[in-house]
Each structure stands twice: as C-alpha cells, then as structure tokens.
C-alpha cells in the first residue's frame, strides 16, 4: 500500500498475540496484492487492462469496494472519483513528475464514474472508454484496517488498534481508558528534529471507532517552476491536486467510510465538505486549511 502498517493488540499470551499479528499482516498483504494498481498481476490491474474491452467479473469484495466508491462519488458530487486515475496515474511523486496540460486535456474526458457500468447479476465491471483507469487507493486502506479489526475481534480480542498510513481503526478501548489518536501537524510531518509527540497538532480520545486523515504531505513534490505543492489528492474536475486544505480527518464507526470521505472532503474544501459530512449520521470531520485555520463539524463543537 506504499505505507507503514502497524497493529497493537492486548493479549495475555505472547505467542498467540504474535500469531494473530501475523494473520493481520497477511490480510493486509492480500488486500495490497489484490488492489495495487502498480502490480501487473493484481485483480485491479486486470480490470484496468480489460474492462473497456468486455465486462469483467470480479470478486464479492472487489464489487463491494467499487459500490462504496460509487456511493461516495454520488454523495460528493463527483469529488471522490476512482476514475481520477485516468489522469492521476501520470503523476510520479518520487520522481517529481507531473503530466503536461496537453496530457491532462487528452485524458480528462475519461475521468467520471458515469463511465463505469456495473452488472449486479453477473457482478461485472465495464468501462465505456478505453482511457478509463481506476484506483482504489482512496478507500482500500480504510477497508483493510476494518478487515484486520474484524479478524481480531473474531479471534476474541477486545482491545486493538490497526493503522495503515492515515487510516486507523480501534477495537474497544486501551484497557480502561480511551485510545489517544494523534492528528499530525501537516507541516511538521517527517521533520527529523521532531519526535512523535511534537508532530501532533492534536490528540483525540477514541473508543471503538475509525479515523482517516487525508493530507497534502503524504506524497508530494514542489514544482520547480510554480513553487506549487503537487500532491496525491486530485480534483477530478481539473486533473490536478487541490490547494485549499492541508489535511482533513474524518471520524466515525467504519474505516470503509472514513477513508473515502476524508478524500472527498479534502477535494471539496471546507464549505462544501462541511455540508456533506453534516448529512452523514455518526461521522465528524476536522479540517486544517492551508491558512492554518482548524475547523470542526458540528458534532465536535460545544453548543453555544
Ligand atoms: P492516504 O492515506 O494515502 O493519504 P487518502 O485517504 O488521503 O490516502 O487518499 C488519497 C489516495 O486516494 C490517493 O493516493 C489516490 O490513490 C486516491 N485519490 C486521489 N484523489 C482521489 C479522488 N479525487 N477520488 C478518489 N480517490 C482519489
């Protein structure tokens, strides 16, 4: 998943705990191997290669991921769109490479999840344009942390925390008190002089919930000419990264929802993002804008 995964569980038998952690690791690897757009043999790569030629039958799980993506696409008026990848895959953040305006223009018509046709009876996926590519990076990690927590809960674990990059799902509490989950200061991340404590802009007490943060600091480079930050969250309307927000965190019961919602809210920006999150029961958001202002959805603010 191109990120660090960590899991903590409370167990009184070290050997059994180690075995469970091994199962968690295997489950994360399975999800990565299935949905990585960079592995030519992944199921996702197969769909990207073939779905414009003929409908491709996919697994129950793959189908559910696409359905969820389309649900968030509709709720966010297209801000969350897995076909962003039709242009998005031309960015290479490690090599500081971005597509030219002409390249974006040529591929932008392929962005739009209306170009994805699902067939519930055959559980198949079809793309109406051969330029369409999808990427599930905006929801696969949230799904993966949920899946790991389900596995642990089924094995009788009562207290656990599983993180993959910006997505964390908690099981129970931290044995008698809440888990304390940090939200990073988007401009201190990775600064070598800072320790973990100092890198957090706030810490939130949480029990049994999920939190996902989308930030402009996870994968980015600074464009030599414009001095603009070019990062990995793409506005499907422009094919380029957005610049209103530094980070958006979403808190709620499931990582499968918090992960795509944080990406959607990041693209929408504060006003439209707030409007969306207020309509989704049980989910709250923390917005950190480029100007440094921190804003909260209504469930996190004390009534006046
Ligand atoms: P991370 O935890 O890696 O920061 P995010 O939840 O912030 O992940 O989602 C960013 C990822 O979502 C990108 O790496 C990319 O795979 C995908 N993505 C980027 N822009 C969009 C978009 N507009 N709609 C859906 N997915 C997107």
Coordinates of C-alpha atoms and ligand atoms in Angstrom, one line a residue:
X1 CA 0.0 0.0 0.0
X2 CA 3.0 2.2 -0.2
X3 CA 2.7 2.9 3.5
X4 CA 3.5 1.7 7.0
X5 CA 1.1 -0.6 8.7
X6 CA 1.0 -1.1 12.5
X7 CA -1.1 -3.2 14.8
X8 CA -1.3 -3.3 18.6
X9 CA -3.3 -5.8 20.5
X10 CA -3.9 -6.6 24.1
X11 CA -3.4 -10.3 24.9
X12 CA -2.1 -12.2 27.8
X13 CA -0.3 -14.9 25.7
X14 CA 2.6 -13.5 23.7
X15 CA 2.8 -16.5 21.3
X16 CA -0.9 -16.2 20.4
X17 CA -0.6 -12.5 20.0
X18 CA 2.3 -12.9 17.6
X19 CA 0.3 -15.4 15.5
X20 CA -2.7 -13.0 15.3
X21 CA -0.4 -10.2 14.2
X22 CA 1.0 -12.5 11.5
X23 CA -2.6 -13.0 10.3
X24 CA -3.2 -9.3 10.3
X25 CA 0.0 -8.8 8.2
X26 CA -1.1 -11.5 5.8
X27 CA -4.6 -9.9 5.4
X28 CA -3.1 -6.5 4.7
X29 CA -0.7 -8.1 2.1
X30 CA -3.6 -9.9 0.5
X31 CA -5.5 -6.7 0.1
X32 CA -2.5 -4.9 -1.3
X33 CA -1.7 -7.7 -3.8
X34 CA -5.3 -7.6 -5.0
X35 CA -5.9 -3.9 -5.4
X36 CA -2.5 -2.4 -6.1
X37 CA -2.5 -0.6 -9.4
X38 CA 1.3 -1.0 -9.6
X39 CA 1.3 -4.8 -9.5
X40 CA 0.6 -6.0 -13.1
X41 CA -0.9 -9.3 -11.7
X42 CA -3.3 -7.7 -9.3
X43 CA -7.0 -8.0 -9.9
X44 CA -7.3 -4.3 -10.2
X45 CA -4.6 -4.2 -12.9
X46 CA -6.6 -6.9 -14.8
X47 CA -9.7 -4.8 -14.6
X48 CA -7.8 -1.7 -15.7
X49 CA -6.4 -3.6 -18.7
X50 CA -9.6 -5.4 -19.9
X51 CA -12.8 -3.7 -18.6
X52 CA -13.1 -1.5 -21.6
X53 CA -13.0 -4.5 -23.9
X54 CA -15.6 -6.6 -22.2
X55 CA -17.3 -6.7 -18.8
X56 CA -15.0 -8.2 -16.2
X57 CA -16.4 -10.4 -13.5
X58 CA -14.9 -9.5 -10.1
X59 CA -15.0 -10.9 -6.5
X60 CA -17.7 -10.0 -4.0
X61 CA -15.1 -7.9 -2.2
X62 CA -13.9 -6.0 -5.3
X63 CA -17.6 -5.4 -6.2
X64 CA -18.3 -4.0 -2.8
X65 CA -15.3 -1.7 -2.9
X66 CA -16.5 -0.3 -6.3
X67 CA -20.1 0.1 -5.0
X68 CA -18.8 2.0 -2.0
X69 CA -16.7 4.2 -4.3
X70 CA -19.7 5.0 -6.4
X71 CA -21.8 5.8 -3.3
X72 CA -19.2 8.3 -2.2
X73 CA -18.9 9.6 -5.8
X74 CA -22.6 10.4 -5.8
X75 CA -22.7 11.9 -2.3
X76 CA -19.7 14.1 -3.0
X77 CA -21.0 15.3 -6.4
X78 CA -18.0 13.6 -8.1
X79 CA -15.3 14.9 -5.7
X80 CA -14.4 11.3 -4.8
X81 CA -14.0 9.5 -8.1
X82 CA -11.9 6.4 -8.6
X83 CA -11.5 7.2 -12.3
X84 CA -9.4 10.2 -11.2
X85 CA -6.6 7.7 -12.0
X86 CA -7.2 8.0 -15.8
X87 CA -5.1 11.2 -15.3
X88 CA -3.8 10.6 -11.7
X89 CA -1.6 7.6 -12.8
X90 CA 0.6 10.0 -14.8
X91 CA 1.9 11.6 -11.7
X92 CA 5.1 10.2 -10.2
X93 CA 5.7 11.8 -6.9
X94 CA 9.0 10.1 -6.2
X95 CA 10.4 11.4 -9.4
X96 CA 8.6 14.8 -9.1
X97 CA 6.9 14.2 -12.5
X98 CA 3.5 15.7 -13.4
X99 CA 1.6 15.4 -16.7
X100 CA 1.6 18.4 -19.1
X101 CA -1.5 20.4 -19.6
X102 CA -1.9 18.7 -23.0
X103 CA -1.7 15.3 -21.5
X104 CA -4.3 16.2 -18.9
X105 CA -6.6 17.6 -21.6
X106 CA -6.3 14.4 -23.6
X107 CA -7.2 12.1 -20.7
X108 CA -9.6 14.3 -18.6
X109 CA -12.7 13.2 -20.6
X110 CA -12.0 9.7 -19.2
X111 CA -12.5 10.9 -15.6
X112 CA -16.0 10.4 -14.4
X113 CA -17.5 7.3 -12.7
X114 CA -20.5 7.6 -15.1
X115 CA -18.2 5.7 -17.4
X116 CA -18.3 2.6 -15.1
X117 CA -21.1 0.2 -15.7
X118 CA -21.8 -2.5 -13.0
X119 CA -23.9 -5.5 -13.6
X120 CA -25.3 -6.9 -10.3
X121 CA -26.4 -10.2 -11.7
X122 CA -23.0 -11.0 -13.3
X123 CA -21.1 -9.0 -10.7
X124 CA -19.1 -7.5 -13.5
X125 CA -17.5 -4.1 -14.3
X126 CA -17.4 -2.4 -17.7
X127 CA -15.7 0.8 -18.7
X128 CA -17.2 2.8 -21.5
X129 CA -13.9 4.4 -22.6
X130 CA -10.6 2.7 -23.1
X131 CA -8.8 5.6 -21.4
X132 CA -10.6 4.9 -18.1
X133 CA -8.4 3.7 -15.3
X134 CA -9.5 3.2 -11.7
X135 CA -7.5 3.3 -8.4
X136 CA -8.9 2.3 -5.0
X137 CA -6.2 4.0 -3.0
X138 CA -8.8 6.3 -1.6
X139 CA -10.6 3.6 0.2
X140 CA -8.6 0.3 0.3
X141 CA -6.6 1.2 3.4
X142 CA -9.8 2.1 5.4
X143 CA -11.3 -1.2 4.2
X144 CA -8.0 -3.0 5.2
X145 CA -8.0 -1.7 8.8
X146 CA -11.6 -2.6 9.2
X147 CA -10.9 -6.1 7.9
X148 CA -7.9 -6.6 10.2
X149 CA -10.0 -5.5 13.2
X150 CA -12.9 -7.9 12.2
X151 CA -10.3 -10.7 12.1
X152 CA -9.0 -9.8 15.6
X153 CA -12.5 -9.4 17.1
X154 CA -13.5 -12.8 15.7
X155 CA -10.4 -14.3 17.5
X156 CA -11.7 -13.0 20.8
X157 CA -9.5 -9.8 21.0
X158 CA -11.2 -7.0 22.9
X159 CA -8.6 -4.2 22.6
X160 CA -6.7 -3.4 19.4
X161 CA -5.6 -0.7 17.1
X162 CA -4.7 -1.1 13.5
X163 CA -3.3 1.6 11.3
X164 CA -2.3 1.8 7.6
X165 CA -0.9 5.2 6.7
X166 CA -3.5 7.8 7.6
X167 CA -6.2 5.3 8.5
X168 CA -6.7 3.8 12.0
X169 CA -9.4 1.6 13.3
X170 CA -9.8 0.8 17.0
X171 CA -11.3 -2.1 18.8
X172 CA -12.6 -1.4 22.3
X173 CA -10.6 1.0 24.4
X174 CA -7.0 1.0 25.6
X175 CA -7.8 -1.2 28.6
X176 CA -9.8 1.1 30.8
X177 CA -9.1 4.4 29.0
X178 CA -9.6 5.7 25.5
X179 CA -7.0 5.3 22.8
X180 CA -5.3 8.6 22.1
X181 CA -5.1 9.1 18.4
X182 CA -2.9 11.9 17.0
X183 CA -3.6 14.2 14.1
X184 CA -0.3 15.3 12.6
X185 CA 0.7 18.9 12.1
X186 CA 0.8 18.8 8.2
X187 CA 3.9 20.9 8.1
X188 CA 5.9 19.1 10.8
X189 CA 5.5 15.6 9.4
X190 CA 8.8 14.0 8.7
X191 CA 10.8 16.8 10.3
X192 CA 13.7 14.9 11.7
X193 CA 14.1 17.1 14.7
X194 CA 10.6 16.5 16.0
X195 CA 9.6 13.5 17.9
X196 CA 6.2 11.8 17.6
X197 CA 4.6 13.9 20.4
X198 CA 5.7 17.2 18.8
X199 CA 4.5 16.3 15.4
X200 CA 0.8 16.0 16.5
X201 CA -1.4 19.1 16.2
X202 CA -4.0 17.5 18.5
X203 CA -4.8 14.2 20.2
X204 CA -8.3 12.7 20.2
X205 CA -9.6 10.2 22.8
X206 CA -11.3 7.4 20.8
X207 CA -13.0 4.1 21.6
X208 CA -14.2 1.5 19.0
X209 CA -14.1 3.9 16.1
X210 CA -12.1 4.7 13.0
X211 CA -10.3 7.8 11.9
X212 CA -8.8 8.7 8.5
X213 CA -6.7 11.6 7.6
X214 CA -6.1 12.8 4.0
X215 CA -3.2 15.2 3.8
X216 CA -1.2 17.1 1.2
X217 CA 2.0 15.9 2.8
X218 CA 1.7 12.1 2.3
X219 CA 3.0 12.0 -1.3
X220 CA 4.0 15.3 -2.9
X221 CA 6.7 17.4 -4.5
X222 CA 7.2 21.1 -5.1
X223 CA 7.0 22.1 -8.7
X224 CA 10.3 23.8 -9.7
X225 CA 8.6 26.5 -11.9
X226 CA 5.5 27.4 -10.0
X227 CA 6.8 26.5 -6.5
X228 CA 3.3 24.9 -6.0
X229 CA 2.9 21.8 -3.9
X230 CA 1.8 18.9 -6.2
X231 CA 0.3 16.2 -4.1
X232 CA -1.6 12.9 -4.4
X233 CA -5.2 14.1 -3.9
X234 CA -6.6 15.0 -7.3
X235 CA -9.6 17.2 -8.1
X236 CA -11.4 15.1 -10.8
X237 CA -12.6 18.4 -12.3
X238 CA -9.1 19.6 -13.1
X239 CA -6.9 16.6 -13.0
X240 CA -4.6 18.5 -10.6
X241 CA -4.1 18.5 -6.9
X242 CA -6.2 20.9 -4.8
X243 CA -4.8 23.7 -2.6
X244 CA -7.4 24.8 -0.1
X245 CA -6.7 22.1 2.5
X246 CA -3.6 20.8 4.3
X247 CA -5.5 17.9 5.9
X248 CA -8.9 16.6 6.6
X249 CA -9.7 13.9 9.2
X250 CA -13.0 12.0 9.4
X251 CA -14.0 10.1 12.5
X252 CA -16.8 7.5 12.6
X253 CA -17.7 3.9 13.1
X254 CA -16.0 2.4 10.0
X255 CA -12.8 2.9 8.1
X256 CA -14.6 1.8 4.9
X257 CA -16.5 5.1 5.2
X258 CA -14.0 7.5 6.9
X259 CA -11.3 6.8 4.3
X260 CA -13.1 7.8 1.1
X261 CA -15.0 10.6 3.0
X262 CA -11.7 12.2 4.1
X263 CA -10.5 12.2 0.5
X264 CA -13.9 13.6 -0.7
X265 CA -13.9 16.4 1.9
X266 CA -10.3 17.2 1.1
X267 CA -11.2 17.8 -2.6
X268 CA -14.5 19.6 -1.7
X269 CA -12.8 22.1 0.7
X270 CA -14.2 23.4 3.9
X271 CA -17.7 24.8 3.0
X272 CA -18.9 22.0 0.7
X273 CA -17.1 19.4 2.7
X274 CA -18.8 20.5 5.9
X275 CA -22.2 20.4 4.1
X276 CA -21.6 16.8 3.1
X277 CA -20.3 15.5 6.4
X278 CA -23.2 17.1 8.3
X279 CA -25.6 14.9 6.2
X280 CA -23.9 11.6 7.2
X281 CA -25.0 10.4 10.6
X282 CA -22.3 9.3 13.0
X283 CA -19.4 10.9 11.1
X284 CA -17.5 14.1 12.0
X285 CA -14.6 16.0 10.5
X286 CA -11.6 18.1 11.3
X287 CA -10.4 20.4 8.6
X288 CA -7.0 22.1 8.6
X289 CA -6.8 24.7 5.9
X290 CA -3.7 26.0 4.1
X291 CA -4.0 29.3 6.0
X292 CA -3.6 27.3 9.3
X293 CA -7.3 27.6 10.4
X294 CA -8.7 24.5 12.0
X295 CA -12.4 23.9 11.6
X296 CA -14.7 21.2 13.0
X297 CA -18.1 19.7 12.1
X298 CA -20.9 20.4 14.5
X299 CA -20.7 17.2 16.5
X300 CA -17.2 18.1 17.7
X301 CA -18.1 21.7 18.8
X302 CA -19.7 22.6 22.1
X303 CA -23.1 24.1 21.6
X304 CA -23.1 27.9 22.1
Ligands
LIG1 P1 -3.6 8.4 2.2 O1 -3.9 7.7 3.5 O2 -2.6 7.6 1.3 O3 -3.2 9.8 2.4 P2 -6.1 9.2 1.3 O4 -7.3 8.7 2.0 O5 -5.7 10.6 1.6 O6 -4.9 8.3 1.4 O7 -6.5 9.1 -0.2 C1 -5.5 9.5 -1.2 C2 -5.5 8.4 -2.2 O8 -6.8 8.4 -2.9 C3 -4.5 8.8 -3.3 O9 -3.2 8.2 -3.1 C4 -5.2 8.1 -4.5 O10 -4.9 6.8 -4.6 C5 -6.6 8.3 -4.2 N1 -7.3 9.5 -4.8 C6 -6.7 10.7 -5.0 N2 -7.6 11.6 -5.5 C7 -8.8 11.0 -5.5 C8 -10.1 11.3 -5.8 N3 -10.5 12.6 -6.2 N4 -11.1 10.4 -5.7 C9 -10.8 9.1 -5.3 N5 -9.6 8.7 -5.0 C10 -8.6 9.6 -5.0

